[in-house]
Structures are given as C-alpha cells and as structure tokens.
Amino acid sequence: MTECPEISVKKISQKESAVFVLRNIFEDLLSDIYAYRERVLKEDDNEVLHQLRISVRRSVVLMGEFSFIDRNGKLLEHRKALKTLISISNTKRDLDVLYGWVSNPNTEASYYNEALILLKKRLEEMLQKEHTAIINCLQSQTSTDILKSWKVYLSHNYQTNIANDGYDGMEKLANKVIFRRFVKIKKKINILDRKSKGMEEILHALRISFKKLRYLLETFGYLYRKKKIHKLLKEMKEFQNILGAFHDSYQQQMILEALIQNEKDGRLRVFITTTFLSDLKKYQKKEIMKIQKQLKKFLKKEKIYKKLFVY
C-alpha cells in the first residue's frame, strides 16, 4: 500500500492567509474522508480502507500541529473525536500485516503444515470480526455526528476561533510548525541514547513523530523548492520504513502472545512460540542497533532544516 505523495494545493495561492489555506486543506481532507467512508461501506478493499485511514490521519496530524493558533481549543476537541475513526481499524491493519507474514512461503515448514493452516484460520476469523466492527462503527450515528460536527465547525465557527496573529502567509506558519516538529524528534532521539529499557515505547513515539513531519512536508512542500523537499521526503520515508517494520514486529508479537493464551490446540501454541515469536525477538534485537545508527544520521540534517525553515 502506498500513501499519496501530497495534498492538492494548486488552487491555493501562496498569498492567501494561513487561516484560509488551513481551512481549505481541512475541507479537502474531509471531502476525501466522506468519499472513502462511503466506498469502505460498499467495497471489501483493504486499499480503500487504507486511504480512509490516511485522510483521517492527515487531518488529525494537522489539527494537532496547528492547535496553538486555536483560541478555544476546538481543534483538539474535533481531533480527539476524529481519532476514533483511526483506532477502529488499527487491529485489522496489524492483523493484515501478520497474515501476510505467515502466508509467506518461506515460513511454511512441512513439519508444521497443519499448525500453519490452523493459524491462518484463526487470523482469518479475527480479521472477519474486525471487518464487521469497522463497518458497524462507520455506519453508526456516532461516526456520522463526528464528521458532521467537524464540517459545521469548518463552515461556521473556524474563522472566528482561529487566531491569525503574525501569520499572514502560510509559509511563515509552516516554517514554525515544521522546524518545531524536527526539534521534538531530535529530543526523542537524544533520550533514546540514554535509555537501556523501554526503548520500544520511544521508538513508537519516534515513528509517529516522523510520520507527522512527513505529512507536514507533503502538505506544505509547494511553498519550498521542490528538489529540496523531495530529498527530505525520500530520507523521511526510509526512516519511517525502518521504524514501521520494527513497530509491526511488536504488534505481531502482542497478537501472537494473546492468541497463545486463548489457544487450546497444543500444536499451534508450540508452532507460534518456536517459529514466529522466536524469529520476531531475534529480529528486534538485531534491528535496534541499526535503527539507532540511522537516527544519528538524521540528527546531522539539522543545518538543512534550519536553512529551509528558520529565518
């Protein structure tokens, strides 16, 4: 699955006020959310659900990153409500990744063939359950009210609640938000160097922080030199892929450990423990050192970020 490279901003002039630009972006994203929600309810297609998640996630990220210009805290209220549309599909997404992994022919040992078939069956049952839960949630009045409330706010209340103090143009405001996110990532990386335990939690926070920075660069990249932004985005995706794979391994571990607790078939419990959990733990131990090395490389980009986003 691939994410859209950037939000369409062709109709937005660089001379428009930051308040207007942000509302235009929020409204475009909301339109996408409505369209993908409708398609998810009609089509059993993981890619469509993925695009719905992206549209909601982009909205949530921008609402959080720009919440400081909201006088009454309404952006954060709507952000909290919209996040529920992401959380309902998190488990299915993790199960999809795990199912793809166990379906890899390289994992099929003839000795465990029956156990592997049983594991796939268990995961398929879990996936079906999650799919039903997602459809029920998206069809619910609660989801309808969340989206309607956000739409009404953008149409009638947004302009009066958002402060435009000192940010007549979008570039000045984007500069501040992008570099501030870079600084937050830098602090997390420095904390990681001093930690010996709980590293997975910091790496998870870093993964999310990198994703936020990537969305900011994709959304406002039109304000800057295209070549520079594309280079930063390419590097960003590399960091995200490494951190994303590591995070997936922990999510898979949690799913498999929970499955073992409830599984009655002894063959399947042994199979999961000796084959998948063992491989996951080896992978995690090896990847941590690689990740730390890559993150230190990112810190060397500070001069580039300062030059681009700090006047």
JSON list of C-alpha atoms in Angstrom, two decimals, residues 40-165:
[
{"chain": "A", "resi": 40, "resn": "VAL", "atom": "CA", "xyz": [-15.45, 1.25, 2.52]},
{"chain": "A", "resi": 41, "resn": "LEU", "atom": "CA", "xyz": [-19.12, 0.60, 3.28]},
{"chain": "A", "resi": 42, "resn": "LYS", "atom": "CA", "xyz": [-19.65, -0.68, -0.28]},
{"chain": "A", "resi": 43, "resn": "GLU", "atom": "CA", "xyz": [-16.33, -2.35, -1.14]},
{"chain": "A", "resi": 44, "resn": "ASP", "atom": "CA", "xyz": [-14.33, -5.01, 0.68]},
{"chain": "A", "resi": 45, "resn": "ASP", "atom": "CA", "xyz": [-10.99, -3.49, -0.34]},
{"chain": "A", "resi": 46, "resn": "ASN", "atom": "CA", "xyz": [-8.06, -3.00, 2.04]},
{"chain": "A", "resi": 47, "resn": "GLU", "atom": "CA", "xyz": [-6.60, -0.25, -0.14]},
{"chain": "A", "resi": 48, "resn": "VAL", "atom": "CA", "xyz": [-9.77, 1.85, 0.19]},
{"chain": "A", "resi": 49, "resn": "LEU", "atom": "CA", "xyz": [-9.71, 1.42, 3.98]},
{"chain": "A", "resi": 50, "resn": "HIS", "atom": "CA", "xyz": [-6.02, 2.37, 3.91]},
{"chain": "A", "resi": 51, "resn": "GLN", "atom": "CA", "xyz": [-6.81, 5.60, 2.04]},
{"chain": "A", "resi": 52, "resn": "LEU", "atom": "CA", "xyz": [-9.57, 6.42, 4.54]},
{"chain": "A", "resi": 53, "resn": "ARG", "atom": "CA", "xyz": [-7.05, 5.98, 7.36]},
{"chain": "A", "resi": 54, "resn": "ILE", "atom": "CA", "xyz": [-4.58, 8.28, 5.59]},
{"chain": "A", "resi": 55, "resn": "SER", "atom": "CA", "xyz": [-7.16, 11.04, 5.08]},
{"chain": "A", "resi": 56, "resn": "VAL", "atom": "CA", "xyz": [-8.26, 10.90, 8.72]},
{"chain": "A", "resi": 57, "resn": "ARG", "atom": "CA", "xyz": [-4.67, 10.65, 9.97]},
{"chain": "A", "resi": 58, "resn": "ARG", "atom": "CA", "xyz": [-3.55, 13.67, 7.92]},
{"chain": "A", "resi": 59, "resn": "SER", "atom": "CA", "xyz": [-6.43, 15.67, 9.37]},
{"chain": "A", "resi": 60, "resn": "VAL", "atom": "CA", "xyz": [-5.61, 14.58, 12.91]},
{"chain": "A", "resi": 61, "resn": "VAL", "atom": "CA", "xyz": [-1.92, 15.45, 12.48]},
{"chain": "A", "resi": 62, "resn": "LEU", "atom": "CA", "xyz": [-2.62, 18.93, 11.12]},
{"chain": "A", "resi": 63, "resn": "MET", "atom": "CA", "xyz": [-5.22, 19.62, 13.81]},
{"chain": "A", "resi": 64, "resn": "GLY", "atom": "CA", "xyz": [-2.65, 18.75, 16.47]},
{"chain": "A", "resi": 65, "resn": "GLU", "atom": "CA", "xyz": [0.31, 20.57, 14.91]},
{"chain": "A", "resi": 66, "resn": "PHE", "atom": "CA", "xyz": [-1.65, 23.80, 14.44]},
{"chain": "A", "resi": 67, "resn": "SER", "atom": "CA", "xyz": [-3.75, 23.63, 17.61]},
{"chain": "A", "resi": 68, "resn": "PHE", "atom": "CA", "xyz": [-1.77, 26.51, 19.17]},
{"chain": "A", "resi": 69, "resn": "ILE", "atom": "CA", "xyz": [-3.48, 29.04, 16.83]},
{"chain": "A", "resi": 70, "resn": "ASP", "atom": "CA", "xyz": [-6.94, 27.94, 18.02]},
{"chain": "A", "resi": 71, "resn": "ARG", "atom": "CA", "xyz": [-8.26, 30.34, 20.69]},
{"chain": "A", "resi": 72, "resn": "ASN", "atom": "CA", "xyz": [-10.85, 27.98, 22.21]},
{"chain": "A", "resi": 73, "resn": "GLY", "atom": "CA", "xyz": [-9.29, 24.54, 21.92]},
{"chain": "A", "resi": 74, "resn": "LYS", "atom": "CA", "xyz": [-11.92, 23.34, 19.45]},
{"chain": "A", "resi": 75, "resn": "LEU", "atom": "CA", "xyz": [-9.37, 21.85, 17.06]},
{"chain": "A", "resi": 76, "resn": "LEU", "atom": "CA", "xyz": [-8.21, 19.46, 19.76]},
{"chain": "A", "resi": 77, "resn": "GLU", "atom": "CA", "xyz": [-11.80, 18.51, 20.60]},
{"chain": "A", "resi": 78, "resn": "HIS", "atom": "CA", "xyz": [-12.55, 17.60, 16.98]},
{"chain": "A", "resi": 79, "resn": "ARG", "atom": "CA", "xyz": [-9.15, 15.92, 16.70]},
{"chain": "A", "resi": 80, "resn": "LYS", "atom": "CA", "xyz": [-9.97, 13.62, 19.61]},
{"chain": "A", "resi": 81, "resn": "ALA", "atom": "CA", "xyz": [-13.28, 12.66, 18.01]},
{"chain": "A", "resi": 82, "resn": "LEU", "atom": "CA", "xyz": [-11.73, 12.00, 14.57]},
{"chain": "A", "resi": 83, "resn": "LYS", "atom": "CA", "xyz": [-9.02, 9.79, 16.09]},
{"chain": "A", "resi": 84, "resn": "THR", "atom": "CA", "xyz": [-11.69, 7.20, 16.89]},
{"chain": "A", "resi": 85, "resn": "LEU", "atom": "CA", "xyz": [-12.08, 6.63, 13.14]},
{"chain": "A", "resi": 86, "resn": "ILE", "atom": "CA", "xyz": [-8.42, 5.59, 13.03]},
{"chain": "A", "resi": 87, "resn": "SER", "atom": "CA", "xyz": [-8.40, 3.47, 16.17]},
{"chain": "A", "resi": 88, "resn": "ILE", "atom": "CA", "xyz": [-11.30, 1.28, 15.00]},
{"chain": "A", "resi": 89, "resn": "SER", "atom": "CA", "xyz": [-9.14, -0.12, 12.20]},
{"chain": "A", "resi": 90, "resn": "ASN", "atom": "CA", "xyz": [-5.75, -0.35, 13.96]},
{"chain": "A", "resi": 91, "resn": "THR", "atom": "CA", "xyz": [-6.16, -4.01, 14.94]},
{"chain": "A", "resi": 92, "resn": "LYS", "atom": "CA", "xyz": [-7.28, -5.03, 11.44]},
{"chain": "A", "resi": 93, "resn": "ARG", "atom": "CA", "xyz": [-4.27, -3.28, 9.95]},
{"chain": "A", "resi": 94, "resn": "ASP", "atom": "CA", "xyz": [-1.92, -5.16, 12.31]},
{"chain": "A", "resi": 95, "resn": "LEU", "atom": "CA", "xyz": [-3.68, -8.45, 11.55]},
{"chain": "A", "resi": 96, "resn": "ASP", "atom": "CA", "xyz": [-3.34, -7.84, 7.81]},
{"chain": "A", "resi": 97, "resn": "VAL", "atom": "CA", "xyz": [0.43, -7.39, 8.21]},
{"chain": "A", "resi": 98, "resn": "LEU", "atom": "CA", "xyz": [0.71, -10.53, 10.34]},
{"chain": "A", "resi": 99, "resn": "TYR", "atom": "CA", "xyz": [-1.42, -12.58, 7.95]},
{"chain": "A", "resi": 100, "resn": "GLY", "atom": "CA", "xyz": [0.80, -11.52, 5.07]},
{"chain": "A", "resi": 101, "resn": "TRP", "atom": "CA", "xyz": [3.87, -12.60, 7.02]},
{"chain": "A", "resi": 102, "resn": "VAL", "atom": "CA", "xyz": [2.61, -16.06, 7.97]},
{"chain": "A", "resi": 103, "resn": "SER", "atom": "CA", "xyz": [1.41, -16.58, 4.40]},
{"chain": "A", "resi": 104, "resn": "ASN", "atom": "CA", "xyz": [4.95, -16.12, 3.11]},
{"chain": "A", "resi": 105, "resn": "PRO", "atom": "CA", "xyz": [6.08, -19.45, 1.60]},
{"chain": "A", "resi": 106, "resn": "ASN", "atom": "CA", "xyz": [9.42, -19.12, 3.42]},
{"chain": "A", "resi": 107, "resn": "THR", "atom": "CA", "xyz": [7.64, -19.67, 6.74]},
{"chain": "A", "resi": 108, "resn": "GLU", "atom": "CA", "xyz": [5.95, -22.89, 5.71]},
{"chain": "A", "resi": 109, "resn": "ALA", "atom": "CA", "xyz": [7.77, -25.82, 7.26]},
{"chain": "A", "resi": 110, "resn": "SER", "atom": "CA", "xyz": [6.25, -29.15, 6.26]},
{"chain": "A", "resi": 111, "resn": "TYR", "atom": "CA", "xyz": [6.54, -30.38, 9.84]},
{"chain": "A", "resi": 112, "resn": "TYR", "atom": "CA", "xyz": [4.22, -27.59, 11.00]},
{"chain": "A", "resi": 113, "resn": "ASN", "atom": "CA", "xyz": [1.97, -27.50, 7.94]},
{"chain": "A", "resi": 114, "resn": "GLU", "atom": "CA", "xyz": [-1.23, -28.39, 9.84]},
{"chain": "A", "resi": 115, "resn": "ALA", "atom": "CA", "xyz": [-0.45, -25.86, 12.55]},
{"chain": "A", "resi": 116, "resn": "LEU", "atom": "CA", "xyz": [0.19, -23.18, 9.93]},
{"chain": "A", "resi": 117, "resn": "ILE", "atom": "CA", "xyz": [-3.18, -23.86, 8.28]},
{"chain": "A", "resi": 118, "resn": "LEU", "atom": "CA", "xyz": [-4.83, -23.59, 11.70]},
{"chain": "A", "resi": 119, "resn": "LEU", "atom": "CA", "xyz": [-3.03, -20.32, 12.44]},
{"chain": "A", "resi": 120, "resn": "LYS", "atom": "CA", "xyz": [-4.22, -18.81, 9.17]},
{"chain": "A", "resi": 121, "resn": "LYS", "atom": "CA", "xyz": [-7.76, -19.91, 10.01]},
{"chain": "A", "resi": 122, "resn": "ARG", "atom": "CA", "xyz": [-7.57, -18.21, 13.42]},
{"chain": "A", "resi": 123, "resn": "LEU", "atom": "CA", "xyz": [-6.27, -14.99, 11.84]},
{"chain": "A", "resi": 124, "resn": "GLU", "atom": "CA", "xyz": [-8.96, -15.06, 9.15]},
{"chain": "A", "resi": 125, "resn": "GLU", "atom": "CA", "xyz": [-11.61, -15.36, 11.88]},
{"chain": "A", "resi": 126, "resn": "MET", "atom": "CA", "xyz": [-10.08, -12.40, 13.72]},
{"chain": "A", "resi": 127, "resn": "LEU", "atom": "CA", "xyz": [-9.90, -10.36, 10.51]},
{"chain": "A", "resi": 128, "resn": "GLN", "atom": "CA", "xyz": [-13.55, -11.01, 9.74]},
{"chain": "A", "resi": 129, "resn": "LYS", "atom": "CA", "xyz": [-14.54, -9.95, 13.25]},
{"chain": "A", "resi": 130, "resn": "GLU", "atom": "CA", "xyz": [-12.54, -6.72, 12.92]},
{"chain": "A", "resi": 131, "resn": "HIS", "atom": "CA", "xyz": [-14.01, -6.00, 9.47]},
{"chain": "A", "resi": 132, "resn": "THR", "atom": "CA", "xyz": [-17.53, -6.31, 10.87]},
{"chain": "A", "resi": 133, "resn": "ALA", "atom": "CA", "xyz": [-16.66, -4.00, 13.77]},
{"chain": "A", "resi": 134, "resn": "ILE", "atom": "CA", "xyz": [-15.28, -1.37, 11.36]},
{"chain": "A", "resi": 135, "resn": "ILE", "atom": "CA", "xyz": [-18.39, -1.46, 9.15]},
{"chain": "A", "resi": 136, "resn": "ASN", "atom": "CA", "xyz": [-20.67, -1.18, 12.18]},
{"chain": "A", "resi": 137, "resn": "CYS", "atom": "CA", "xyz": [-18.71, 1.78, 13.50]},
{"chain": "A", "resi": 138, "resn": "LEU", "atom": "CA", "xyz": [-18.63, 3.65, 10.19]},
{"chain": "A", "resi": 139, "resn": "GLN", "atom": "CA", "xyz": [-22.37, 3.08, 9.74]},
{"chain": "A", "resi": 140, "resn": "SER", "atom": "CA", "xyz": [-23.13, 4.30, 13.24]},
{"chain": "A", "resi": 141, "resn": "GLN", "atom": "CA", "xyz": [-24.76, 7.59, 14.16]},
{"chain": "A", "resi": 142, "resn": "THR", "atom": "CA", "xyz": [-21.67, 8.39, 16.24]},
{"chain": "A", "resi": 143, "resn": "SER", "atom": "CA", "xyz": [-19.40, 8.41, 13.17]},
{"chain": "A", "resi": 144, "resn": "THR", "atom": "CA", "xyz": [-21.95, 10.47, 11.23]},
{"chain": "A", "resi": 145, "resn": "ASP", "atom": "CA", "xyz": [-22.13, 13.00, 14.07]},
{"chain": "A", "resi": 146, "resn": "ILE", "atom": "CA", "xyz": [-18.33, 13.25, 14.36]},
{"chain": "A", "resi": 147, "resn": "LEU", "atom": "CA", "xyz": [-17.94, 14.14, 10.69]},
{"chain": "A", "resi": 148, "resn": "LYS", "atom": "CA", "xyz": [-20.98, 16.43, 10.62]},
{"chain": "A", "resi": 149, "resn": "SER", "atom": "CA", "xyz": [-19.76, 18.33, 13.67]},
{"chain": "A", "resi": 150, "resn": "TRP", "atom": "CA", "xyz": [-16.33, 18.87, 12.08]},
{"chain": "A", "resi": 151, "resn": "LYS", "atom": "CA", "xyz": [-17.94, 20.01, 8.82]},
{"chain": "A", "resi": 152, "resn": "VAL", "atom": "CA", "xyz": [-20.20, 22.51, 10.60]},
{"chain": "A", "resi": 153, "resn": "TYR", "atom": "CA", "xyz": [-17.24, 23.87, 12.59]},
{"chain": "A", "resi": 154, "resn": "LEU", "atom": "CA", "xyz": [-15.19, 24.45, 9.43]},
{"chain": "A", "resi": 155, "resn": "SER", "atom": "CA", "xyz": [-18.14, 26.16, 7.71]},
{"chain": "A", "resi": 156, "resn": "HIS", "atom": "CA", "xyz": [-19.38, 28.39, 10.53]},
{"chain": "A", "resi": 157, "resn": "ASN", "atom": "CA", "xyz": [-17.04, 28.65, 13.53]},
{"chain": "A", "resi": 158, "resn": "TYR", "atom": "CA", "xyz": [-13.48, 28.05, 12.31]},
{"chain": "A", "resi": 159, "resn": "GLN", "atom": "CA", "xyz": [-12.83, 31.61, 11.07]},
{"chain": "A", "resi": 160, "resn": "THR", "atom": "CA", "xyz": [-13.75, 33.27, 14.38]},
{"chain": "A", "resi": 161, "resn": "ASN", "atom": "CA", "xyz": [-11.86, 30.80, 16.60]},
{"chain": "A", "resi": 162, "resn": "ILE", "atom": "CA", "xyz": [-8.53, 30.72, 14.75]},
{"chain": "A", "resi": 163, "resn": "ALA", "atom": "CA", "xyz": [-6.01, 33.46, 15.53]},
{"chain": "A", "resi": 164, "resn": "ASN", "atom": "CA", "xyz": [-4.00, 34.84, 12.62]},
{"chain": "A", "resi": 165, "resn": "ASP", "atom": "CA", "xyz": [-1.52, 36.72, 14.82]}
]
